[in-house]
Tab-separated table of C-alpha atoms in Angstrom:
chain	number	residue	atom	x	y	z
C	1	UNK	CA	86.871	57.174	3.219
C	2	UNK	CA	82.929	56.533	3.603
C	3	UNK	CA	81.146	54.393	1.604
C	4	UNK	CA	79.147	56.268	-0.818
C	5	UNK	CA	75.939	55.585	1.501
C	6	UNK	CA	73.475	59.389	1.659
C	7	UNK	CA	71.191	59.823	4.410
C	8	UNK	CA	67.879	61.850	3.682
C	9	UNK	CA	65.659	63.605	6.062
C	10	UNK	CA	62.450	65.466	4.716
C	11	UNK	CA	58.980	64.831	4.763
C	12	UNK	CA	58.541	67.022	1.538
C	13	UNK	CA	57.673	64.247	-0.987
C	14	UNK	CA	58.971	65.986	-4.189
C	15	UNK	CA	61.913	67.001	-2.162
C	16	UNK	CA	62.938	63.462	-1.531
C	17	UNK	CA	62.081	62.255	-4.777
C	18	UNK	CA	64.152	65.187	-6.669
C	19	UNK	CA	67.043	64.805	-4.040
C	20	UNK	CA	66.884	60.718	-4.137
C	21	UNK	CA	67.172	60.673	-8.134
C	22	UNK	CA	70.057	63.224	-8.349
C	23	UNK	CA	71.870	61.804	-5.483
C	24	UNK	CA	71.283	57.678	-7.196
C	25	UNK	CA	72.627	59.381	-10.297
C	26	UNK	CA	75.965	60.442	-8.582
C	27	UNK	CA	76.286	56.549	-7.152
C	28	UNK	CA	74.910	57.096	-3.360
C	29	UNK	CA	72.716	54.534	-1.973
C	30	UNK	CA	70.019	56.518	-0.378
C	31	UNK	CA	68.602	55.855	3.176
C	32	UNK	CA	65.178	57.857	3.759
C	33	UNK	CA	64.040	59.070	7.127
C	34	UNK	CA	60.573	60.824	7.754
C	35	UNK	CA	61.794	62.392	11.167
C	36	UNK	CA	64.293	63.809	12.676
C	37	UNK	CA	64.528	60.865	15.552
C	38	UNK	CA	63.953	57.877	12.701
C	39	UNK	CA	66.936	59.824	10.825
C	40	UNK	CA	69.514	59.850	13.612
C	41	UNK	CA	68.833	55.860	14.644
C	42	UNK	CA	70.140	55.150	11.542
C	43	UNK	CA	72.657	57.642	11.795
C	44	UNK	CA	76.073	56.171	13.038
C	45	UNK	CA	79.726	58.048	12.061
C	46	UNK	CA	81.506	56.483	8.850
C	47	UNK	CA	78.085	55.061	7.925
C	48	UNK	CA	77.229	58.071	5.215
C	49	UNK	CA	79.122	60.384	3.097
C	50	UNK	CA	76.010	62.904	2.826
C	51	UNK	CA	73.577	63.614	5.402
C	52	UNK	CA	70.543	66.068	3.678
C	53	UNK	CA	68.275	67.596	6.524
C	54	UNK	CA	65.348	69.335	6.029
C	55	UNK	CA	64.900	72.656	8.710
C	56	UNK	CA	61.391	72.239	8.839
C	57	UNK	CA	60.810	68.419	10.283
C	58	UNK	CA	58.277	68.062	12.742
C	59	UNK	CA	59.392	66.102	15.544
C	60	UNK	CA	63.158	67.860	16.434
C	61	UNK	CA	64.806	70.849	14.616
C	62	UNK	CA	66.711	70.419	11.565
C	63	UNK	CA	69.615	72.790	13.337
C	64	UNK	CA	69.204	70.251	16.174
C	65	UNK	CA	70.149	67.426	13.987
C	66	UNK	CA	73.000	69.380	12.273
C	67	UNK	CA	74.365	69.648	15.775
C	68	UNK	CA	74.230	66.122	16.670
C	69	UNK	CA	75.569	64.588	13.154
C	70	UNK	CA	78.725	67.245	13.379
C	71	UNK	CA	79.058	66.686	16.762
C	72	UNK	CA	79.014	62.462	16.729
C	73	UNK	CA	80.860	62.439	13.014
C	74	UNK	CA	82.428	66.287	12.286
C	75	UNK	CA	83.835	64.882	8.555
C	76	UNK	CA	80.224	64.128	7.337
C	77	UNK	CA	79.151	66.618	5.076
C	78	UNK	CA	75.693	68.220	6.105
C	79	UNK	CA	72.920	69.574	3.347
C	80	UNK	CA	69.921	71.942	4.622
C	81	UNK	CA	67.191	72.314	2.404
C	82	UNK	CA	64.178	74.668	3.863
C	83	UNK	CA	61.735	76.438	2.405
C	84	UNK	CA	62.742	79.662	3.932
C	85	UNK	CA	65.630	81.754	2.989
C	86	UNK	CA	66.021	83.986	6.188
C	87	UNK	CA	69.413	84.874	5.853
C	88	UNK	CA	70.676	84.600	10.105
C	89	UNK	CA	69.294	81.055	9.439
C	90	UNK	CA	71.376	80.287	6.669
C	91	UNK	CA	74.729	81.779	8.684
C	92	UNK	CA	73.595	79.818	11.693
C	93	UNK	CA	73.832	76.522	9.733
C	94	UNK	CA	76.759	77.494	8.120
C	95	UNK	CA	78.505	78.269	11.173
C	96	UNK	CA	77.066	75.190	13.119
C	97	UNK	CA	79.046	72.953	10.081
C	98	UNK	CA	76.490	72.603	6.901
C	99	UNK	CA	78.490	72.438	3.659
C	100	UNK	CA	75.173	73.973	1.430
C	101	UNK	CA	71.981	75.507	1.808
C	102	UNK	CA	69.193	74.913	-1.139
C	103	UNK	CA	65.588	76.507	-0.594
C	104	UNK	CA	62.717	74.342	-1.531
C	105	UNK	CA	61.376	73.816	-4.162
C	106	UNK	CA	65.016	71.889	-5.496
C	107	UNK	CA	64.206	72.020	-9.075
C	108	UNK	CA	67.550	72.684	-10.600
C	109	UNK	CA	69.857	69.170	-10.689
C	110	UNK	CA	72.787	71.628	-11.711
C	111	UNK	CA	72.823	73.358	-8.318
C	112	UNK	CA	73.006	69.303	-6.361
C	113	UNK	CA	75.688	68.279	-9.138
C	114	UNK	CA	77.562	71.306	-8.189
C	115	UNK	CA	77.155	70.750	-4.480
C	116	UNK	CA	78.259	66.713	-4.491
C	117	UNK	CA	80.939	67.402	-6.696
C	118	UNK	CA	82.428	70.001	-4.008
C	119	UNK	CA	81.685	67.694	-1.243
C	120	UNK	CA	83.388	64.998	-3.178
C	121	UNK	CA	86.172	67.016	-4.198
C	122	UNK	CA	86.382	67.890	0.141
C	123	UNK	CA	86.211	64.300	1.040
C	124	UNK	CA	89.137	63.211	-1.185
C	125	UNK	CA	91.048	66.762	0.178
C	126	UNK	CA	90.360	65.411	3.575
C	127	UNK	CA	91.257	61.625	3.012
C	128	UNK	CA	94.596	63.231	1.158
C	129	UNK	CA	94.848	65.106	4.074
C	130	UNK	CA	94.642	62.219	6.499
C	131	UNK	CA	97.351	60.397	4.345
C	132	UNK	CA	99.556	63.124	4.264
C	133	UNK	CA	99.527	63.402	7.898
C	134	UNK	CA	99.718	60.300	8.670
C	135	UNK	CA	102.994	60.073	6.148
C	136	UNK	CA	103.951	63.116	8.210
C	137	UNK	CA	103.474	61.486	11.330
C	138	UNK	CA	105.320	57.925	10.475
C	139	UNK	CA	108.353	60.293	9.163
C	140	UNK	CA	108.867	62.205	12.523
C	141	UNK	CA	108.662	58.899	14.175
C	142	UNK	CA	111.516	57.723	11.922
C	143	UNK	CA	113.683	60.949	12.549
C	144	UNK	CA	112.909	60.875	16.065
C	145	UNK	CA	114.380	57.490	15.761
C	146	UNK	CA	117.409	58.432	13.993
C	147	UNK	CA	117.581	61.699	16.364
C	148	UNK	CA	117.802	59.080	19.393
C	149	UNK	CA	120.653	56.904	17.405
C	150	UNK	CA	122.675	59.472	16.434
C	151	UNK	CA	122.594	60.901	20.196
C	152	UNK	CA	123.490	57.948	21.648
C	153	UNK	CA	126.109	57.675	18.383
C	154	UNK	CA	127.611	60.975	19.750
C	155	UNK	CA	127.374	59.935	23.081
C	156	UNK	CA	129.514	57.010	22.668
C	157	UNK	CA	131.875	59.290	20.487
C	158	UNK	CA	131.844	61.601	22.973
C	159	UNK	CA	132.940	58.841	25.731
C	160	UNK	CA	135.449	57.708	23.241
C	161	UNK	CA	137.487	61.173	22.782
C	162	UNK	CA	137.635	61.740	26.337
C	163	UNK	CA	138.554	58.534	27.386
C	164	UNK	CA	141.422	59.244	24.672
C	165	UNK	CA	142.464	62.522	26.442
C	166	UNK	CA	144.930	62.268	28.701
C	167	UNK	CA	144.605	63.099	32.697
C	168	UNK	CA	144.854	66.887	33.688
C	169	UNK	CA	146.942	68.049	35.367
C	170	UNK	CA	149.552	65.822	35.239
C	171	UNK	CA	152.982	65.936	36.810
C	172	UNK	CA	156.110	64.669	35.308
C	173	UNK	CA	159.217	63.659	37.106
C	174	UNK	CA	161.595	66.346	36.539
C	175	UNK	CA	158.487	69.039	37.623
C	176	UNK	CA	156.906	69.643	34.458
C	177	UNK	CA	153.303	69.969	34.814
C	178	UNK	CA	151.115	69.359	31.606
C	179	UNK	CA	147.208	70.176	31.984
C	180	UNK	CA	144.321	71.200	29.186
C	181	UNK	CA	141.090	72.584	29.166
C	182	UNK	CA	138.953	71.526	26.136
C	183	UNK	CA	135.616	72.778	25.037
C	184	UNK	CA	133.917	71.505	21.342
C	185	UNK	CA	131.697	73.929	19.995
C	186	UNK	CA	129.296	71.242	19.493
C	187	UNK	CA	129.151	67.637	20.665
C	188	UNK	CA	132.361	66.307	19.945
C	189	UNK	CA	135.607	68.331	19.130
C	190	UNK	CA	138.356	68.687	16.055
C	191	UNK	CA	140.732	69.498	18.443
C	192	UNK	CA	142.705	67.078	20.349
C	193	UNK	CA	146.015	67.004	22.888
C	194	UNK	CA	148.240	64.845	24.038
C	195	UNK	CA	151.335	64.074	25.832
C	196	UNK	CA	153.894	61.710	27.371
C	197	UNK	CA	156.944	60.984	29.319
C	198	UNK	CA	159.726	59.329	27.110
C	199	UNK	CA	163.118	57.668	28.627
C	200	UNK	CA	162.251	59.048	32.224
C	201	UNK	CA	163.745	62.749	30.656
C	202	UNK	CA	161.678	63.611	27.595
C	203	UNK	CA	158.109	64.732	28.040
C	204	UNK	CA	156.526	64.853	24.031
C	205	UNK	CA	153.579	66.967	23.430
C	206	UNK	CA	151.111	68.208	20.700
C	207	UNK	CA	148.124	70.414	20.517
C	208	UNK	CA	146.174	69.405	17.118
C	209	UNK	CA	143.438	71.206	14.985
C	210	UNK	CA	141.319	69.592	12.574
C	211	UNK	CA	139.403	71.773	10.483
C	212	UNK	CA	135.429	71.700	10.622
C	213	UNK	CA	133.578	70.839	13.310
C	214	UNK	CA	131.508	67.711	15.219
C	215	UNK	CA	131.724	63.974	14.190
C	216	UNK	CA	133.986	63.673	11.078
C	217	UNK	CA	136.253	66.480	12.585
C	218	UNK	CA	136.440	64.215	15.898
C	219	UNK	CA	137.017	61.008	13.934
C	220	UNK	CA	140.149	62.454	12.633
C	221	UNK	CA	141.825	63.421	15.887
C	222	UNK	CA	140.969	59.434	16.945
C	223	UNK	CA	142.639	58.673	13.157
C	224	UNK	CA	146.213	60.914	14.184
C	225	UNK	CA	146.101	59.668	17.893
C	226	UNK	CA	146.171	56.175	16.696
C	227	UNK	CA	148.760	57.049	14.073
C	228	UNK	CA	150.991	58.371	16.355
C	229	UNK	CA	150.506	55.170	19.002
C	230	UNK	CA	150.859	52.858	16.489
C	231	UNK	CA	154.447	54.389	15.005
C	232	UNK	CA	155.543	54.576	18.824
C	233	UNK	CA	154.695	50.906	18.727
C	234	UNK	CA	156.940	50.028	15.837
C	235	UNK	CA	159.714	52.795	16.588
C	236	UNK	CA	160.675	54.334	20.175
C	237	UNK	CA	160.500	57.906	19.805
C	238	UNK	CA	161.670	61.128	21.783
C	239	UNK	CA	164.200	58.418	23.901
C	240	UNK	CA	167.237	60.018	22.260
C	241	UNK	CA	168.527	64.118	22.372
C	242	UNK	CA	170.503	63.303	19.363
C	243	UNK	CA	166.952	62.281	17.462
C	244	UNK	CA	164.442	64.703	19.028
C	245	UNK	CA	164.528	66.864	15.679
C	246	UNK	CA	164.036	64.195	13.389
C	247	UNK	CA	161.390	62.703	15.554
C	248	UNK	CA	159.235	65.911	15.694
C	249	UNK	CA	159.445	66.193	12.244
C	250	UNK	CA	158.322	62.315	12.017
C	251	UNK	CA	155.218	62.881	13.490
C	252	UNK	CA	154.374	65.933	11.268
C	253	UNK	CA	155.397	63.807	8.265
C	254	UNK	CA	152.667	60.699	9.436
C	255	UNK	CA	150.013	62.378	10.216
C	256	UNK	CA	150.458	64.531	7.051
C	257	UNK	CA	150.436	61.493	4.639
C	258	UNK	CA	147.455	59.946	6.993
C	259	UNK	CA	145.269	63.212	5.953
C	260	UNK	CA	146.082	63.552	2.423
C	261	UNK	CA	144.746	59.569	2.462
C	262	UNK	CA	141.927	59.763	3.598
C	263	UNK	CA	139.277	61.221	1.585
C	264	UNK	CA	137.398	63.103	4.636
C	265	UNK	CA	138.866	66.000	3.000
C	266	UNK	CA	140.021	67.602	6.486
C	267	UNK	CA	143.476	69.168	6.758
C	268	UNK	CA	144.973	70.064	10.607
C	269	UNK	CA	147.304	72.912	12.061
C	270	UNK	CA	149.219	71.536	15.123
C	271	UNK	CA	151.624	71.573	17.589
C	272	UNK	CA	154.476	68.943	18.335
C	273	UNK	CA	157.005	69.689	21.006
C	274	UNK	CA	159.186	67.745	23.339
C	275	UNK	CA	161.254	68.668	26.639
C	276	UNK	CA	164.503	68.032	27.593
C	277	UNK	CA	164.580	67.774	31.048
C	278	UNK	CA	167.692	67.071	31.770
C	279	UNK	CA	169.050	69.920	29.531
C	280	UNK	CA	166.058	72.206	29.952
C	281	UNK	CA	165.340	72.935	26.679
C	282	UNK	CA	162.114	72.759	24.424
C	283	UNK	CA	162.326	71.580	20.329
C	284	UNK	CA	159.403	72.358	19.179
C	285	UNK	CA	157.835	72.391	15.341
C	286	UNK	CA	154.572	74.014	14.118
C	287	UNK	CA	152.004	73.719	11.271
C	288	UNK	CA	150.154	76.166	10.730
C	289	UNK	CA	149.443	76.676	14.198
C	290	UNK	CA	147.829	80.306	14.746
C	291	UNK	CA	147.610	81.722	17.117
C	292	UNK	CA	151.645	80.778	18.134
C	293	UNK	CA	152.410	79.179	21.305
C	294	UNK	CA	153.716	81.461	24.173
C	295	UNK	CA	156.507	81.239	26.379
C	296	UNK	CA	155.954	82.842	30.306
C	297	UNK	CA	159.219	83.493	31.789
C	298	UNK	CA	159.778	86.489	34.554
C	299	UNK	CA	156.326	87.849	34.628
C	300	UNK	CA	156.305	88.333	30.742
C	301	UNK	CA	155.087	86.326	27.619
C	302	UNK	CA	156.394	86.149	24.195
C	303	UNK	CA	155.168	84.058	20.967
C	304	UNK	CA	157.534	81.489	20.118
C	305	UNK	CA	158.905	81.706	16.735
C	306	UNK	CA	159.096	79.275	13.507
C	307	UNK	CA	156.650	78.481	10.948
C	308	UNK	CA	155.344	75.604	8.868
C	309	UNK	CA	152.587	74.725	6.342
C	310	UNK	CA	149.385	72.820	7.782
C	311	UNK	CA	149.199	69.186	7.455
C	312	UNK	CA	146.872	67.702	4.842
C	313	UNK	CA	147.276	70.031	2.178
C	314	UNK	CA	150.976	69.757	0.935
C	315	UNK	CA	152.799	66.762	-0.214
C	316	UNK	CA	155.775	68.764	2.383
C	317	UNK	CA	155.052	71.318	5.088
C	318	UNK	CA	158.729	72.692	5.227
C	319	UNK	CA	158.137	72.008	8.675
C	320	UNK	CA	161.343	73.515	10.835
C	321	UNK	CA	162.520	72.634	14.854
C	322	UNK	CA	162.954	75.174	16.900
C	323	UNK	CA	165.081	74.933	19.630
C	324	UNK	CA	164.684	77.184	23.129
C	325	UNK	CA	166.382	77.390	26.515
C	326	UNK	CA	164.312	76.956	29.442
C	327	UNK	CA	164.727	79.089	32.969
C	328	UNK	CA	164.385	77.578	36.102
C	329	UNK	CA	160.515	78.981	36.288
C	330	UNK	CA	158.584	78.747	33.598
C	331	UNK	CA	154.977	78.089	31.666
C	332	UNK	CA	154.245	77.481	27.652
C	333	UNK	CA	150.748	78.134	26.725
C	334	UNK	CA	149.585	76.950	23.208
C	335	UNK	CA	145.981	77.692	22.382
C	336	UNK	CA	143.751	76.247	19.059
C	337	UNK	CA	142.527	79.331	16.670
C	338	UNK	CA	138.792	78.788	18.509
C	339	UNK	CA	140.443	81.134	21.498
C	340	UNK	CA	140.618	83.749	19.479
C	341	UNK	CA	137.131	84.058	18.884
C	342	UNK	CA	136.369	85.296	22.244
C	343	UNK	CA	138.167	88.170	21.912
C	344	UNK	CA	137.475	91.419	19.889
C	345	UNK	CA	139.399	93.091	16.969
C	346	UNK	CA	141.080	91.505	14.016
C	347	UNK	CA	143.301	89.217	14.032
C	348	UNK	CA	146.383	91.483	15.149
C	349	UNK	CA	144.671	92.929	17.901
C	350	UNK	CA	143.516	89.368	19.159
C	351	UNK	CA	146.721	87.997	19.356
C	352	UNK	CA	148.036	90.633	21.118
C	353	UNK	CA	144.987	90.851	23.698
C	354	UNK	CA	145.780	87.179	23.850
C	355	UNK	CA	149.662	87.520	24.676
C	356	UNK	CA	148.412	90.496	27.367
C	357	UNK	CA	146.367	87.610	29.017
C	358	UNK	CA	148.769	85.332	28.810
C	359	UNK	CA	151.380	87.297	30.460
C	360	UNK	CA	148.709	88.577	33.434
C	361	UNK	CA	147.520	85.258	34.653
C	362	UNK	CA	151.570	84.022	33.820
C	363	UNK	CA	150.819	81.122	32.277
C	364	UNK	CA	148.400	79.498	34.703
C	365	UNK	CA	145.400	77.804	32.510
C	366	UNK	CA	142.205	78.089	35.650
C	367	UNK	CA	143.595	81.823	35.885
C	368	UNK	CA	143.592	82.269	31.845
C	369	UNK	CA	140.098	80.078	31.649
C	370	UNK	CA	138.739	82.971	33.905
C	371	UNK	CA	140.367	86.040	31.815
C	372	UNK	CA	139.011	85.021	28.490
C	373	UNK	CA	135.579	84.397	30.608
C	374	UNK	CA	134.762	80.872	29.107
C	375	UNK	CA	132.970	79.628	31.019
C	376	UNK	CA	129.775	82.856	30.509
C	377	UNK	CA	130.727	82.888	27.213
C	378	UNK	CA	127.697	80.653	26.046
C	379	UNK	CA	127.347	78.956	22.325
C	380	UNK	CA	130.932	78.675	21.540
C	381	UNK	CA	131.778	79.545	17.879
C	382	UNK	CA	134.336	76.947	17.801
C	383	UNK	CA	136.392	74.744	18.994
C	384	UNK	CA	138.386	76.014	22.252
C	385	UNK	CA	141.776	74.389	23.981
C	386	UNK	CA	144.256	75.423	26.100
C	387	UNK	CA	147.224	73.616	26.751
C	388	UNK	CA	149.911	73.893	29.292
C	389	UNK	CA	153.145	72.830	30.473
C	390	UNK	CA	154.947	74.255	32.831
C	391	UNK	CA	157.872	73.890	35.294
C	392	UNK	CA	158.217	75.768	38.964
């Protein structure tokens, strides 16, 4: 803020005394200028809180020097006192920037009080102003800041998922063919596959759904794919046909107790299946899983059966394994629940528009991928995968 320095232009003697006693009164240190030019050599921005111009000097217009003070220092507040009260005059140095008008003689000290307080009361608006936006200012820096970090924080998150994801397609001795297509709705994505070959005959696979959506949401699928790496280190799994059923319901039973321990407060549907390539047959368990997976045989697809509560809810999903012979030729298709939001009608009518895709494009995911149109889809609502395995 200014000092509380006043700068005062008249050559009206009573006007300068009147005007210099009222404005010592209200603590301003009072410069006097005869002219117009003497006036504005003294004049220099941040110098005075109060400039007071009289309209009738004789050297240079008082408008004139309202022009020059607003336009070197616009914050200064400008007083014209005149002895005329034409009223274009007064809206012409309103408009040009003067704060008050008073017409000589200035007899009344009420009328100045009145003015300095409101020019007082404008200056500390102004300085508040000028803090407040300069507050402002510091706190979009700072959330730009933390804008930046958490994009590169995503970014490496991001990097970290996909590195996590396995290669698509893939091809498995024996001819089964596993491949994905995964889309988050926002940066990173609560759903997650996998899948393996086991003993050179047993290819393991899951498609898993965390609820919610972005970081936390991604952090768990890093949580159940580390779960499930770390349980393969301390027991083989899928490496025995005699085993496969317990071993499904193994992995349902971690990463069940891994949710209800943490305290994210996320629970998961999924997806667990292994297949038996030497006896061409899939055991498969679900939880929760909607839509169902579906099974392309002969130019027609069906939803595999069974049923089983999500994980991280229940102490025990009554999780069951399903057992189904394979053909010669033939594709499974398991999709996460964000698939069915690019398709019209309840839920009934989705899942059967789904199976009707499905059973057109038999199986193949680039040839579903273009059905369900996902890639002109835009914003997706949520989370979208398709995974597939298949055998020709």
């Amino acid at each position: 803020m200014a000092s509380p320095n006043s700068l005062l232009m008249t050559e009206d003697e009573h006007a300068r005394d009147f005007l210099r006693g009222v404005l010592s009164k209200h603590g301003f240190h009072v410069t006097l200028a005869s002219t117009g030019h003497g006036g504005m050599e003294q004049f220099s921005p941040g110098l005075f809180q109060l400039v007071v111009v009289d309209l009738q000097l004789t050297d240079v217009s008082g408008l004139e020097i309202l022009r020059k003070v607003k336009r070197q220092s616009p914050e200064t507040a400008v007083i014209m006192i005149s002895d005329s009260l034409e009223v274009n005059e007064v809206l012409h140095t309103i408009r040009l920037g003067a704060c008050d008008y008073f017409l000589k003689p200035i007899e009344q000290e009420t009328l100045m009080d009145r003015a300095i307080c409101r020019i007082s009361e404008a200056e500390n608006l102004a300085q508040q102003n000028r803090e407040y936006r300069q507050a402002l200012e510091c706190r979009n820096r700072e959330l730009s800041d933390h804008i930046e970090l958490l994009r590169r924080d995503q970014e490496a998150g991001r990097l970290l998922q996909q590195h996590l994801l396995p290669r698509t397609p893939y091809r498995y001795p024996g001819g089964v063919e596993a491949a994905y297509f995964l889309v988050p709705s926002l940066y990173l994505s609560g759903d997650f596959v996998d899948y393996g070959l086991f003993g050179e005959r047993f290819v393991a696979f899951y498609l898993v759904d965390v609820s919610g959506h972005g970081v936390s949401s991604a952090l768990v699928t890093a949580l159940i794919k580390h779960s499930i790496m770390h349980c393969l280190r301390e027991r083989p799994l899928f490496t025995h046909p005699e085993f496969l059923n317990a071993d499904l319901l193994e992995m349902l039973d971690l990463i069940n107790r891994e949710l209800l321990s943490t305290p994210m407060d996320k629970h998961a549907s999924m997806f667990v299946g292994v297949i038996d390539t030497a006896e061409n047959q899939l055991l498969y368990s679900v939880a929760g899983q909607i839509p169902m997976p579906a099974l392309v045989t002969a130019g027609d697809a069906e939803w595999l059966a069974g049923k089983g509560r999500p994980l991280g809810i229940f102490e025990r999903g009554d999780w069951q394994v399903m057992c189904v012979e394979l053909p010669s030729n033939w594709q499974l298709v398991a999709c996460s629940d964000g698939v069915l939001e690019l398709l019209q009608g309840n839920l009934l009518e989705k899942e059967a528009r789904l199976l009707q895709l499905i059973a057109e494009s038999g199986g193949e995911l680039e040839q579903l991928r273009k059905s369900l149109k996902v890639d002109t889809y835009g914003a997706l609502p949520d989370d979208m995968t398709i995974l597939t395995l298949g055998h020709k």
